[in-house]
mmCIF file of C-alpha atoms in Angstrom:
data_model
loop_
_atom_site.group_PDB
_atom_site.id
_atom_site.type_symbol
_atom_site.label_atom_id
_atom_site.label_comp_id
_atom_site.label_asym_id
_atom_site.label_seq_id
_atom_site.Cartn_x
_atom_site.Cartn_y
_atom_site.Cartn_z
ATOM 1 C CA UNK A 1 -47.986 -10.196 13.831
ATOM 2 C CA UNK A 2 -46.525 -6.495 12.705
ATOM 3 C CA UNK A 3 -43.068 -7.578 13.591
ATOM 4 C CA UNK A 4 -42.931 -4.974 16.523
ATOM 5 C CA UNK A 5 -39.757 -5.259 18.261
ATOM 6 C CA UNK A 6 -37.823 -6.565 15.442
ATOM 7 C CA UNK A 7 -33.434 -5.562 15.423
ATOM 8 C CA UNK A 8 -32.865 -4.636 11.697
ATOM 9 C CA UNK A 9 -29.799 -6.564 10.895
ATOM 10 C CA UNK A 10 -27.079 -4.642 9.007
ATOM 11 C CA UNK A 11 -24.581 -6.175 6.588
ATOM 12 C CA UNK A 12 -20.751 -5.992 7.457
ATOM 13 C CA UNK A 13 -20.629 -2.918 4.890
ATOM 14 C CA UNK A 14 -23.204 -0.975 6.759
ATOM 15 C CA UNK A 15 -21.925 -1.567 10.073
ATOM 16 C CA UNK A 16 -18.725 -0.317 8.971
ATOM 17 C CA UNK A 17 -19.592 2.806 7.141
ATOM 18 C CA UNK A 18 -21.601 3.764 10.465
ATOM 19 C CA UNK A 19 -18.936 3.139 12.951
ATOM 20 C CA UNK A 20 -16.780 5.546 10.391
ATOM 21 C CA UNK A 21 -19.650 7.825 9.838
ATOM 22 C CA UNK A 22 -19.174 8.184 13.863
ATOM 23 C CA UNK A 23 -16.110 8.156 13.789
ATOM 24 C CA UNK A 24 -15.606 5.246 16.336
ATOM 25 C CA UNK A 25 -12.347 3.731 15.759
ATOM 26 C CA UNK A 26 -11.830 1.836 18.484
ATOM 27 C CA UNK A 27 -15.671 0.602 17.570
ATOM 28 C CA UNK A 28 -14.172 -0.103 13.619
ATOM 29 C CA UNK A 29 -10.546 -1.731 14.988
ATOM 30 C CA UNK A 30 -12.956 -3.788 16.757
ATOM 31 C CA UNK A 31 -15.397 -4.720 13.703
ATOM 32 C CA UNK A 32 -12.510 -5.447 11.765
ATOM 33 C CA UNK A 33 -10.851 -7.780 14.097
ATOM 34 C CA UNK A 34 -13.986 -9.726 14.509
ATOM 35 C CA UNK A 35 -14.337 -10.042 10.770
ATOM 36 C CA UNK A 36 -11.196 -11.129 10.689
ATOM 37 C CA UNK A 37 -11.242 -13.659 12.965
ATOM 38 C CA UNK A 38 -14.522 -15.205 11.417
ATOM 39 C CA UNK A 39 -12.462 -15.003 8.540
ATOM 40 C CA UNK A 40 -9.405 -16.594 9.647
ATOM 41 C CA UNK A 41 -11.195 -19.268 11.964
ATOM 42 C CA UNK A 42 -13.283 -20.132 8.416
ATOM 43 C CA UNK A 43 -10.003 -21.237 6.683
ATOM 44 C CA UNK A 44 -10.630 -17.068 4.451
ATOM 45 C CA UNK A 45 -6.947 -16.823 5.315
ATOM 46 C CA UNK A 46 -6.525 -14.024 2.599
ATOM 47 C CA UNK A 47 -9.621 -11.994 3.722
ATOM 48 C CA UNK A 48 -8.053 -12.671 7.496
ATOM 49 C CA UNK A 49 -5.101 -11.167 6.343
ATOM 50 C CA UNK A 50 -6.991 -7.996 5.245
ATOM 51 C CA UNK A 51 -9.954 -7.007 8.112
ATOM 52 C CA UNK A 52 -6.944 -8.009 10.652
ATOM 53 C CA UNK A 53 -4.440 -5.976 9.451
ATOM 54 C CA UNK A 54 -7.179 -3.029 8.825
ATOM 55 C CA UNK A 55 -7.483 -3.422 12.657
ATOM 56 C CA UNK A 56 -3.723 -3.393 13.637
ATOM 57 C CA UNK A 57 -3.405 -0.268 11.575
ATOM 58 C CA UNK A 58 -6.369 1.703 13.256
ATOM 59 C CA UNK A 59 -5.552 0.727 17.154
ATOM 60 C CA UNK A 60 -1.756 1.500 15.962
ATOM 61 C CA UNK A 61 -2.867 4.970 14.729
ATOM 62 C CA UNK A 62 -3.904 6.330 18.035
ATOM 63 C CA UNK A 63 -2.639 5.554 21.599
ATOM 64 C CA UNK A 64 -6.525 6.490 22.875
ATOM 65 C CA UNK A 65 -7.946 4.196 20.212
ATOM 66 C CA UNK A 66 -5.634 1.178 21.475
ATOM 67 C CA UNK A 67 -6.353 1.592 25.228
ATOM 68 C CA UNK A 68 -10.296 1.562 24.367
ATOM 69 C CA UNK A 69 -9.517 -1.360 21.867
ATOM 70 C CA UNK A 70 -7.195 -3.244 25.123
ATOM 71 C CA UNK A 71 -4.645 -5.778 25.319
ATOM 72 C CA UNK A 72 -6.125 -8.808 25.014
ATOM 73 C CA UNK A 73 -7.488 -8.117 21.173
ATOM 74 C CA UNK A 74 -4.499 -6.779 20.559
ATOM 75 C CA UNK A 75 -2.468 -9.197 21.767
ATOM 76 C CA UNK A 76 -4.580 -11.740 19.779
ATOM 77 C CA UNK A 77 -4.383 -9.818 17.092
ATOM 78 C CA UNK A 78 -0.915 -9.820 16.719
ATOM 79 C CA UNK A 79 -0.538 -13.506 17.066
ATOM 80 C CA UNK A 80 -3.266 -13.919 14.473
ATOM 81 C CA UNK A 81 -1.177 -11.683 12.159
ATOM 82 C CA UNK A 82 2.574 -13.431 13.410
ATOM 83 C CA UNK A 83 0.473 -17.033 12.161
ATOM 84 C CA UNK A 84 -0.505 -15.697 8.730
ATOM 85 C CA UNK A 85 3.097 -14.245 7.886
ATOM 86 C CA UNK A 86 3.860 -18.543 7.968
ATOM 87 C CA UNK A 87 1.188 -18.861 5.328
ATOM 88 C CA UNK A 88 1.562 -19.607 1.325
ATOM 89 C CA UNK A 89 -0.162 -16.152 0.762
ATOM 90 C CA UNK A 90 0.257 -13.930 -2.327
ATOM 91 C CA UNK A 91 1.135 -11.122 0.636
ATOM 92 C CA UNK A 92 3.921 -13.125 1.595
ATOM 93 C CA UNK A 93 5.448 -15.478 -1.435
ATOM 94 C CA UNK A 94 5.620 -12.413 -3.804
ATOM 95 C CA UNK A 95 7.716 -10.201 -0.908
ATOM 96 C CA UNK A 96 9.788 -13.657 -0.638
ATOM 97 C CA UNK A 97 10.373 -13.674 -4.437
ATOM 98 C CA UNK A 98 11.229 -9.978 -4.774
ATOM 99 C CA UNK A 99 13.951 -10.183 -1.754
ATOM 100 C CA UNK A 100 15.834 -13.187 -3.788
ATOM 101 C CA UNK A 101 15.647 -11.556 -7.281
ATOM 102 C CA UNK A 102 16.842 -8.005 -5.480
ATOM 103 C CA UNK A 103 20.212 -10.019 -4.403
ATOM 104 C CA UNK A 104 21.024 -10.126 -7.951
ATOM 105 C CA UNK A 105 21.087 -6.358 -8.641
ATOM 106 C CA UNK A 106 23.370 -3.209 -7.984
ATOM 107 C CA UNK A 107 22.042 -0.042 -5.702
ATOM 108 C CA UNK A 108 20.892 1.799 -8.697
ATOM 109 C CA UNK A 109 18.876 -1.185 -10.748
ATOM 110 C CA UNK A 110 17.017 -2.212 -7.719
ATOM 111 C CA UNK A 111 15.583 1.822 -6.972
ATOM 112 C CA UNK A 112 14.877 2.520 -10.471
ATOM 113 C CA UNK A 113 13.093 -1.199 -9.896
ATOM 114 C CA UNK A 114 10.834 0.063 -7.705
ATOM 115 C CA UNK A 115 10.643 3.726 -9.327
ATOM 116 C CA UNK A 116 8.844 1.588 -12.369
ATOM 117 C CA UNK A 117 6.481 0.494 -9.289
ATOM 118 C CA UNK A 118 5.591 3.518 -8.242
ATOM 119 C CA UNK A 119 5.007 5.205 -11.728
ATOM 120 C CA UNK A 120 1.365 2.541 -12.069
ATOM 121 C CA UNK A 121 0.073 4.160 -8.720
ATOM 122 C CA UNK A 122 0.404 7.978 -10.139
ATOM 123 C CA UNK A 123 -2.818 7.719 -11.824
ATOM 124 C CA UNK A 124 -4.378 6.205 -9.124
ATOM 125 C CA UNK A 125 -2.999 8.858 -6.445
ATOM 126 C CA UNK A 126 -3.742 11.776 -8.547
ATOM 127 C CA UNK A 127 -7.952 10.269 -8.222
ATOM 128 C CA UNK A 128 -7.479 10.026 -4.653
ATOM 129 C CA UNK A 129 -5.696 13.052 -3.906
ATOM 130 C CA UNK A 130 -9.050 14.829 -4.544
ATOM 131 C CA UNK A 131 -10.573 12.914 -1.362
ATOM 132 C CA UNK A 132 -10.092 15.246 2.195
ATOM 133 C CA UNK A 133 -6.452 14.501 3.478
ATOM 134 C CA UNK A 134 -5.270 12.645 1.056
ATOM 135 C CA UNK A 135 -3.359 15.543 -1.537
ATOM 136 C CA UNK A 136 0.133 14.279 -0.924
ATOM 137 C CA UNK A 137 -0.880 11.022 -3.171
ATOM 138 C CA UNK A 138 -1.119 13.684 -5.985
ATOM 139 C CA UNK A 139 2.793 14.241 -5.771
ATOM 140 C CA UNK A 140 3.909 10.362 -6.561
ATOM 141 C CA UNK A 141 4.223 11.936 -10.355
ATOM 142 C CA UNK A 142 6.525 14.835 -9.180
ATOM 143 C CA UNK A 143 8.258 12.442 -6.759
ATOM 144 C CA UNK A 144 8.922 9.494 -9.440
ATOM 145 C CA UNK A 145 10.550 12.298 -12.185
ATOM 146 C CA UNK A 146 12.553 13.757 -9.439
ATOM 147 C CA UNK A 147 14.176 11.002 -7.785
ATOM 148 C CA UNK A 148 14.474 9.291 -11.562
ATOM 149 C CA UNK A 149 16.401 12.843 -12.579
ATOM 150 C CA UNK A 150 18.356 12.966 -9.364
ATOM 151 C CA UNK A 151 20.573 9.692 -11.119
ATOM 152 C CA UNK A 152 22.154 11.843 -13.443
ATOM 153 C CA UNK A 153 21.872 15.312 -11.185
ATOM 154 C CA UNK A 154 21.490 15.623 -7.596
ATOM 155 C CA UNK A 155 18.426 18.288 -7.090
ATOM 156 C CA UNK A 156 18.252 21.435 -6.314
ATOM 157 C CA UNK A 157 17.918 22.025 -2.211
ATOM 158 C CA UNK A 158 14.270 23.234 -3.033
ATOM 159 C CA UNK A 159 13.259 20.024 -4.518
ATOM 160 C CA UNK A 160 15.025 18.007 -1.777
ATOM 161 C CA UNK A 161 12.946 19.689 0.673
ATOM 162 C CA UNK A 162 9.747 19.088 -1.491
ATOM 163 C CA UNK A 163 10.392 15.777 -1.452
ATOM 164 C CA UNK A 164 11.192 15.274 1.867
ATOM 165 C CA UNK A 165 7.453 16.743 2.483
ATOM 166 C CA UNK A 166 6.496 14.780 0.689
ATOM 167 C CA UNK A 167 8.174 11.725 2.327
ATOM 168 C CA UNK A 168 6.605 13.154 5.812
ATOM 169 C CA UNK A 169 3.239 13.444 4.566
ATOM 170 C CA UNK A 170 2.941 9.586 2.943
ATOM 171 C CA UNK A 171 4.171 8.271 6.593
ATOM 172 C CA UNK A 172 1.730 10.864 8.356
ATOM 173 C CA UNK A 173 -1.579 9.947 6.042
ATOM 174 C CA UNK A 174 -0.908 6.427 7.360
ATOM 175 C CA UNK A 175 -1.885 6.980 10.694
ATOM 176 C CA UNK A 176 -4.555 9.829 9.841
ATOM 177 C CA UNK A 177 -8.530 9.483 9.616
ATOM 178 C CA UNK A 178 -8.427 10.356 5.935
ATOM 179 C CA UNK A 179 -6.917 6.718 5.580
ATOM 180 C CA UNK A 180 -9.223 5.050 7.473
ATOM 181 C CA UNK A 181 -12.112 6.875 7.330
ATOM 182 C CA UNK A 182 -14.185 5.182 4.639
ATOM 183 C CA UNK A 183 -12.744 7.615 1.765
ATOM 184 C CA UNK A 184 -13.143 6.246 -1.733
ATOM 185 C CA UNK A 185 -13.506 7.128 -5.180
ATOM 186 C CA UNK A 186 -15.943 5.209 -8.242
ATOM 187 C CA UNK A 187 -14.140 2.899 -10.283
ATOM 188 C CA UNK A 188 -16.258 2.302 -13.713
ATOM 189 C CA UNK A 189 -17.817 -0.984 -14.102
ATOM 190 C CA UNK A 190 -16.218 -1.973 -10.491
ATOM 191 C CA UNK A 191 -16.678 -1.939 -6.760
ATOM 192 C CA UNK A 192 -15.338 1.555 -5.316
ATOM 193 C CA UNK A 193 -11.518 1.800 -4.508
ATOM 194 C CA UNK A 194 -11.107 2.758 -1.013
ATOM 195 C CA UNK A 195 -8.130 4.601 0.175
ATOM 196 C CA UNK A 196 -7.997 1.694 2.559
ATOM 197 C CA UNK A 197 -7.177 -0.840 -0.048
ATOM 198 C CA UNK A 198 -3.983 1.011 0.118
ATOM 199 C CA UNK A 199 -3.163 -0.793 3.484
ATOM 200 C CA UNK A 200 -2.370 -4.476 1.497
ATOM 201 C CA UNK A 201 1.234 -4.629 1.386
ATOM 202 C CA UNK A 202 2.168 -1.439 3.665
ATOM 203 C CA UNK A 203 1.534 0.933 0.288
ATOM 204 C CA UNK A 204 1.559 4.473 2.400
ATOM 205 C CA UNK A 205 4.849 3.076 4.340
ATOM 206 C CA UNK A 206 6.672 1.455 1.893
ATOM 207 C CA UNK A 207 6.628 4.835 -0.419
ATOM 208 C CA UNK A 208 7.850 6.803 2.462
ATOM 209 C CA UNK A 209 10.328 4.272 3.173
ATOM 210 C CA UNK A 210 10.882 4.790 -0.721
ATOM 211 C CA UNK A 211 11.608 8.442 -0.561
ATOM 212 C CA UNK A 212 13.282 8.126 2.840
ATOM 213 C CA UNK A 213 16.155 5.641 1.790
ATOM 214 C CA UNK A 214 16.314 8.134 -1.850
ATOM 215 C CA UNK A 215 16.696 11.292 0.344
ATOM 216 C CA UNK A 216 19.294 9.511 2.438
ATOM 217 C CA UNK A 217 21.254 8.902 -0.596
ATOM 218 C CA UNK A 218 21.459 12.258 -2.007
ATOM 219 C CA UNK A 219 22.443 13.436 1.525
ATOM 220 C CA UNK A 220 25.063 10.760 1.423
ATOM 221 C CA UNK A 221 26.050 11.808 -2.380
ATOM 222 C CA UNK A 222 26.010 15.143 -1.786
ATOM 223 C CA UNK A 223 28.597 14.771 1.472
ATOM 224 C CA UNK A 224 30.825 12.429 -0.897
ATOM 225 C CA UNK A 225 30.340 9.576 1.299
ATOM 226 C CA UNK A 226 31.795 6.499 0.140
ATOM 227 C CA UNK A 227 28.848 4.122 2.251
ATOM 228 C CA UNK A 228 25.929 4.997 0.372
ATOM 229 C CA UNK A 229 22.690 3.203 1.867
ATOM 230 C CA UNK A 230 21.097 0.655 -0.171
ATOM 231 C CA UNK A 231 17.478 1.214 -1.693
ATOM 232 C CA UNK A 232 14.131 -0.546 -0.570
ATOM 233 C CA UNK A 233 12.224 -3.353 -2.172
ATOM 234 C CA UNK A 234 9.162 -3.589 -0.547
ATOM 235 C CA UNK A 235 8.099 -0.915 -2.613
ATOM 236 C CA UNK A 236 8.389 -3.086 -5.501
ATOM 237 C CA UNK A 237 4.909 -4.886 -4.893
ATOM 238 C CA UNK A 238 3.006 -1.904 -4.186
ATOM 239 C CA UNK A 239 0.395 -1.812 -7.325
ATOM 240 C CA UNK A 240 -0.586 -5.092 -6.708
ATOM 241 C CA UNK A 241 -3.008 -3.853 -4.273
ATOM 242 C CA UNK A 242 -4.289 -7.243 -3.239
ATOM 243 C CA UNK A 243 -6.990 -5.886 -0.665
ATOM 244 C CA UNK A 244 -9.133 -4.435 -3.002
ATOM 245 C CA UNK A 245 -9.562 -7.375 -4.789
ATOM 246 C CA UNK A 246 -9.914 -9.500 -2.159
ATOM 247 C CA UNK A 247 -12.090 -7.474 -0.388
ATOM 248 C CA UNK A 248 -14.402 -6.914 -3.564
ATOM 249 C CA UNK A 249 -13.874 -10.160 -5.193
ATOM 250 C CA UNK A 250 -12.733 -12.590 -2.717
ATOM 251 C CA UNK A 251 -10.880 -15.501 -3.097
ATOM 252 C CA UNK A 252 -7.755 -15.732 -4.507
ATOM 253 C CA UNK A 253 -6.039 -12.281 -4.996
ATOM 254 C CA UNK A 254 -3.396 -13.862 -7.520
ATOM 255 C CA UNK A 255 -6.510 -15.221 -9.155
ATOM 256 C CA UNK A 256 -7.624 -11.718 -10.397
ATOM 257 C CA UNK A 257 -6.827 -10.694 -14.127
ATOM 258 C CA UNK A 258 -5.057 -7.497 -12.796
ATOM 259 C CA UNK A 259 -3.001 -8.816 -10.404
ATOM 260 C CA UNK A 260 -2.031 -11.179 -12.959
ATOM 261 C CA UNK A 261 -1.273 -8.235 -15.054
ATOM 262 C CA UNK A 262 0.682 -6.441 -12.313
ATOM 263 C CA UNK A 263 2.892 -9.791 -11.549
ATOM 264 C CA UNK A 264 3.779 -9.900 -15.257
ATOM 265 C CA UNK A 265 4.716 -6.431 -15.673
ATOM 266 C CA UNK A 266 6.871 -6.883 -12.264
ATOM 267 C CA UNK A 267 8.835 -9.381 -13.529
ATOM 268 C CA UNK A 268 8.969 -7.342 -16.885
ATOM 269 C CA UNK A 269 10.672 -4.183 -15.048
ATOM 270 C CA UNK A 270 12.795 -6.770 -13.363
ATOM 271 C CA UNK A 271 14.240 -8.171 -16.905
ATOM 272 C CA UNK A 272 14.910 -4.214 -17.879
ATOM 273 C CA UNK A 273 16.969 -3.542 -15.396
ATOM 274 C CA UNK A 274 18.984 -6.241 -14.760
ATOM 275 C CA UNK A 275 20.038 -6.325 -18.187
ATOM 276 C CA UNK A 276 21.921 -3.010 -17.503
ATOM 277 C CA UNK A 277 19.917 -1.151 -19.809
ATOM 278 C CA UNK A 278 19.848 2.934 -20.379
ATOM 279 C CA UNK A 279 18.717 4.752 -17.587
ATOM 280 C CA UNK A 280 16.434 6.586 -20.589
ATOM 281 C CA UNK A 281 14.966 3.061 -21.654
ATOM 282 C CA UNK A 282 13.597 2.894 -17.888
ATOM 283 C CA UNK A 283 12.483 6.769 -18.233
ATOM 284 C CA UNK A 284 10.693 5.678 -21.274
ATOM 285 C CA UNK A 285 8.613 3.031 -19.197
ATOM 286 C CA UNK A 286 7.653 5.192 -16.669
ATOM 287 C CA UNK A 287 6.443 7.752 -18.491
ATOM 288 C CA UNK A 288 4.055 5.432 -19.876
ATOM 289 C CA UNK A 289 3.693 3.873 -16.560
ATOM 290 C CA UNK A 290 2.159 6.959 -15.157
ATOM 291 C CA UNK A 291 -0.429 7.084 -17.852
ATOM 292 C CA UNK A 292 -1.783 3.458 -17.220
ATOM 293 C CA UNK A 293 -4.281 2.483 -15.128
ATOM 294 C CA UNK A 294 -4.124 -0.442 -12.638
ATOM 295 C CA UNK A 295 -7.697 -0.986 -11.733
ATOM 296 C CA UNK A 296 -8.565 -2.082 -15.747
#
C-alpha cells in the first residue's frame, strides 16, 4: 500500500491562512463559525467567544461576503453570540465592573481613564502600523498627547482635523482586509500577534468611539455649549486583548500573567483618577505608558 488516494488533512491554522491567502471571506466567516461552534458546543465558551465573533466581524464587513455566508449561519451566529453575552466571561464581567466603577467619576476622570488605556497599545500600534493597511495604529501616540493637551487647550483646527482622520480611519480598518487578512507581526519568545487579536473587546471600535465622543466635546467646548457629551468606557479594557491569549494559550484568558498585569494596572489608573489628582500626575503615567509593552 503507497497510500494513493490519501486527503492530506490540514490543521485549523492551515486551513485558515489558505482561505486568507485566497482571500475567501465568506470561505474564513465560515471556518470561523464552525470552529466556533465546536468550540462552544465543547463547553470552550471563551474560545467560542473568539472564532464566533471573528466570523460576525468578517460577514459584517461586506454585504457580498454576508449573502455568500446566508441567513441561517448568521442568524445562528448571532444567537450563539446573544447566549455568551449571559456568560461569567472575562469579556463580559470586566465591561460589567468598569460600567459600575465609571458611575463614580466626573466627565473628565473617566476620559483621561481610558486615555491611560490607550497609552499601553501605542507600542503595540506603532509594530503593527508597519503591516499593509494598518498605518493609522501608528497615530494612537499623537492621538493620546493631543486629546490629553486638549484639557487644558482646545487644539488648533489642524489637529482637530488630524484627529478626526484619524477617528475615520480606526472605524474604517475595522471592516477592511488588512484586519482580517491574516496580518501579524513576531512577538519574541511568543506565538505571533495578529492584527486580529485586536477584535477581543471591539479594540478598532471602541478607539474610534474614543476619539469620536473627544472630538464631539471640543466641538461642544468650542460652541460654549453648556451639555457637553459624556466620554466612553469601553475603551477602558482595550489592552487586555483577551483573544490573543486565548487563542495562543487557551483556557482561561484571566488566567494569563499579562492579563493579570493589565487588570492590576486598570484598577491602578482607576485609584489615580478618582482621587482627583493633577492632570500632570496622569501625563506622567502615560508617558511611561506608551513606552511599555503589553505582550511581556
Amino acid at each position: 500500500m503507497f497510500g494513493f488516494g490519501k486527503k492530506e488533512t490540514k490543521t485549523p491554522e492551515e486551513r485558515l491562512a489558505d482561505l486568507q491567502k485566497k482571500k475567501d471571506w465568506a470561505g474564513l466567516a465560515k471556518a470561523y463559525y464552525e470552529m466556533g461552534t465546536a468550540a462552544m458546543d465543547g463547553g470552550d465558551l471563551n474560545r467560542a467567544q473568539l472564532w464566533l465573533h471573528r466570523a460576525d466581524t468578517i460577514y459584517s464587513a461586506d454585504d457580498a461576503v454576508y449573502e455568500k455566508v446566508g441567513d441561517k449561519l448568521t442568524d445562528d451566529c448571532s444567537e450563539r453570540i446573544g447566549a455568551l453575552e449571559d456568560e461569567e466571561l472575562l469579556y463580559n464581567s470586566i465591561l460589567s465592573e468598569i460600567e459600575e466603577k465609571a458611575e463614580e467619576l466626573e466627565d473628565t476622570q473617566l476620559r483621561v481613564w481610558g486615555l491611560l488605556s490607550v497609552a499601553r497599545l501605542v507600542k503595540l500600534g506603532n509594530r503593527l502600523s508597519s503591516l499593509p493597511g494598518c498605518q493609522v495604529l501608528g497615530e494612537l501616540g499623537w492621538a493620546v498627547e493631543m486629546m490629553l493637551n486638549s484639557f487644558l487647550k482646545l487644539p488648533s483646527q489642524e489637529d482637530y482635523q488630524k484627529l478626526m482622520d484619524i477617528c475615520n480611519g480606526l472605524y474604517e480598518l475595522g471592516d477592511s482586509e488588512a484586519f482580517y487578512g491574516g496580518g501579524q507581526i513576531d512577538v519574541p519568545g511568543k506565538a505571533p500577534f495578529q492584527v486580529f487579536d485586536l477584535n477581543g473587546m471591539g479594540v478598532l471600535l471602541e478607539l474610534s468611539g474614543c476619539v469620536d465622543s473627544h472630538l464631539r466635546l471640543l466641538a461642544a467646548l468650542s460652541q460654549g455649549a453648556a451639555d457637553l457629551p459624556r466620554g466612553e468606557i469601553g475603551v477602558v479594557s482595550c489592552a487586555l486583548l483577551p483573544d490573543y491569549y486565548v487563542r495562543t494559550l487557551g483556557g482561561k484568558p484571566e488566567d494569563a500573567p499579562q492579563i493579570k498585569a493589565e487588570l492590576a494596572r486598570i484598577w491602578s489608573d482607576y485609584e489615580l483618577v478618582r482621587s482627583g489628582g493633577l492632570l500632570s500626575e496622569a501625563a506622567k503615567r502615560i508617558s511611561q505608558y506608551q513606552e511599555l509593552d503589553i505582550l511581556q
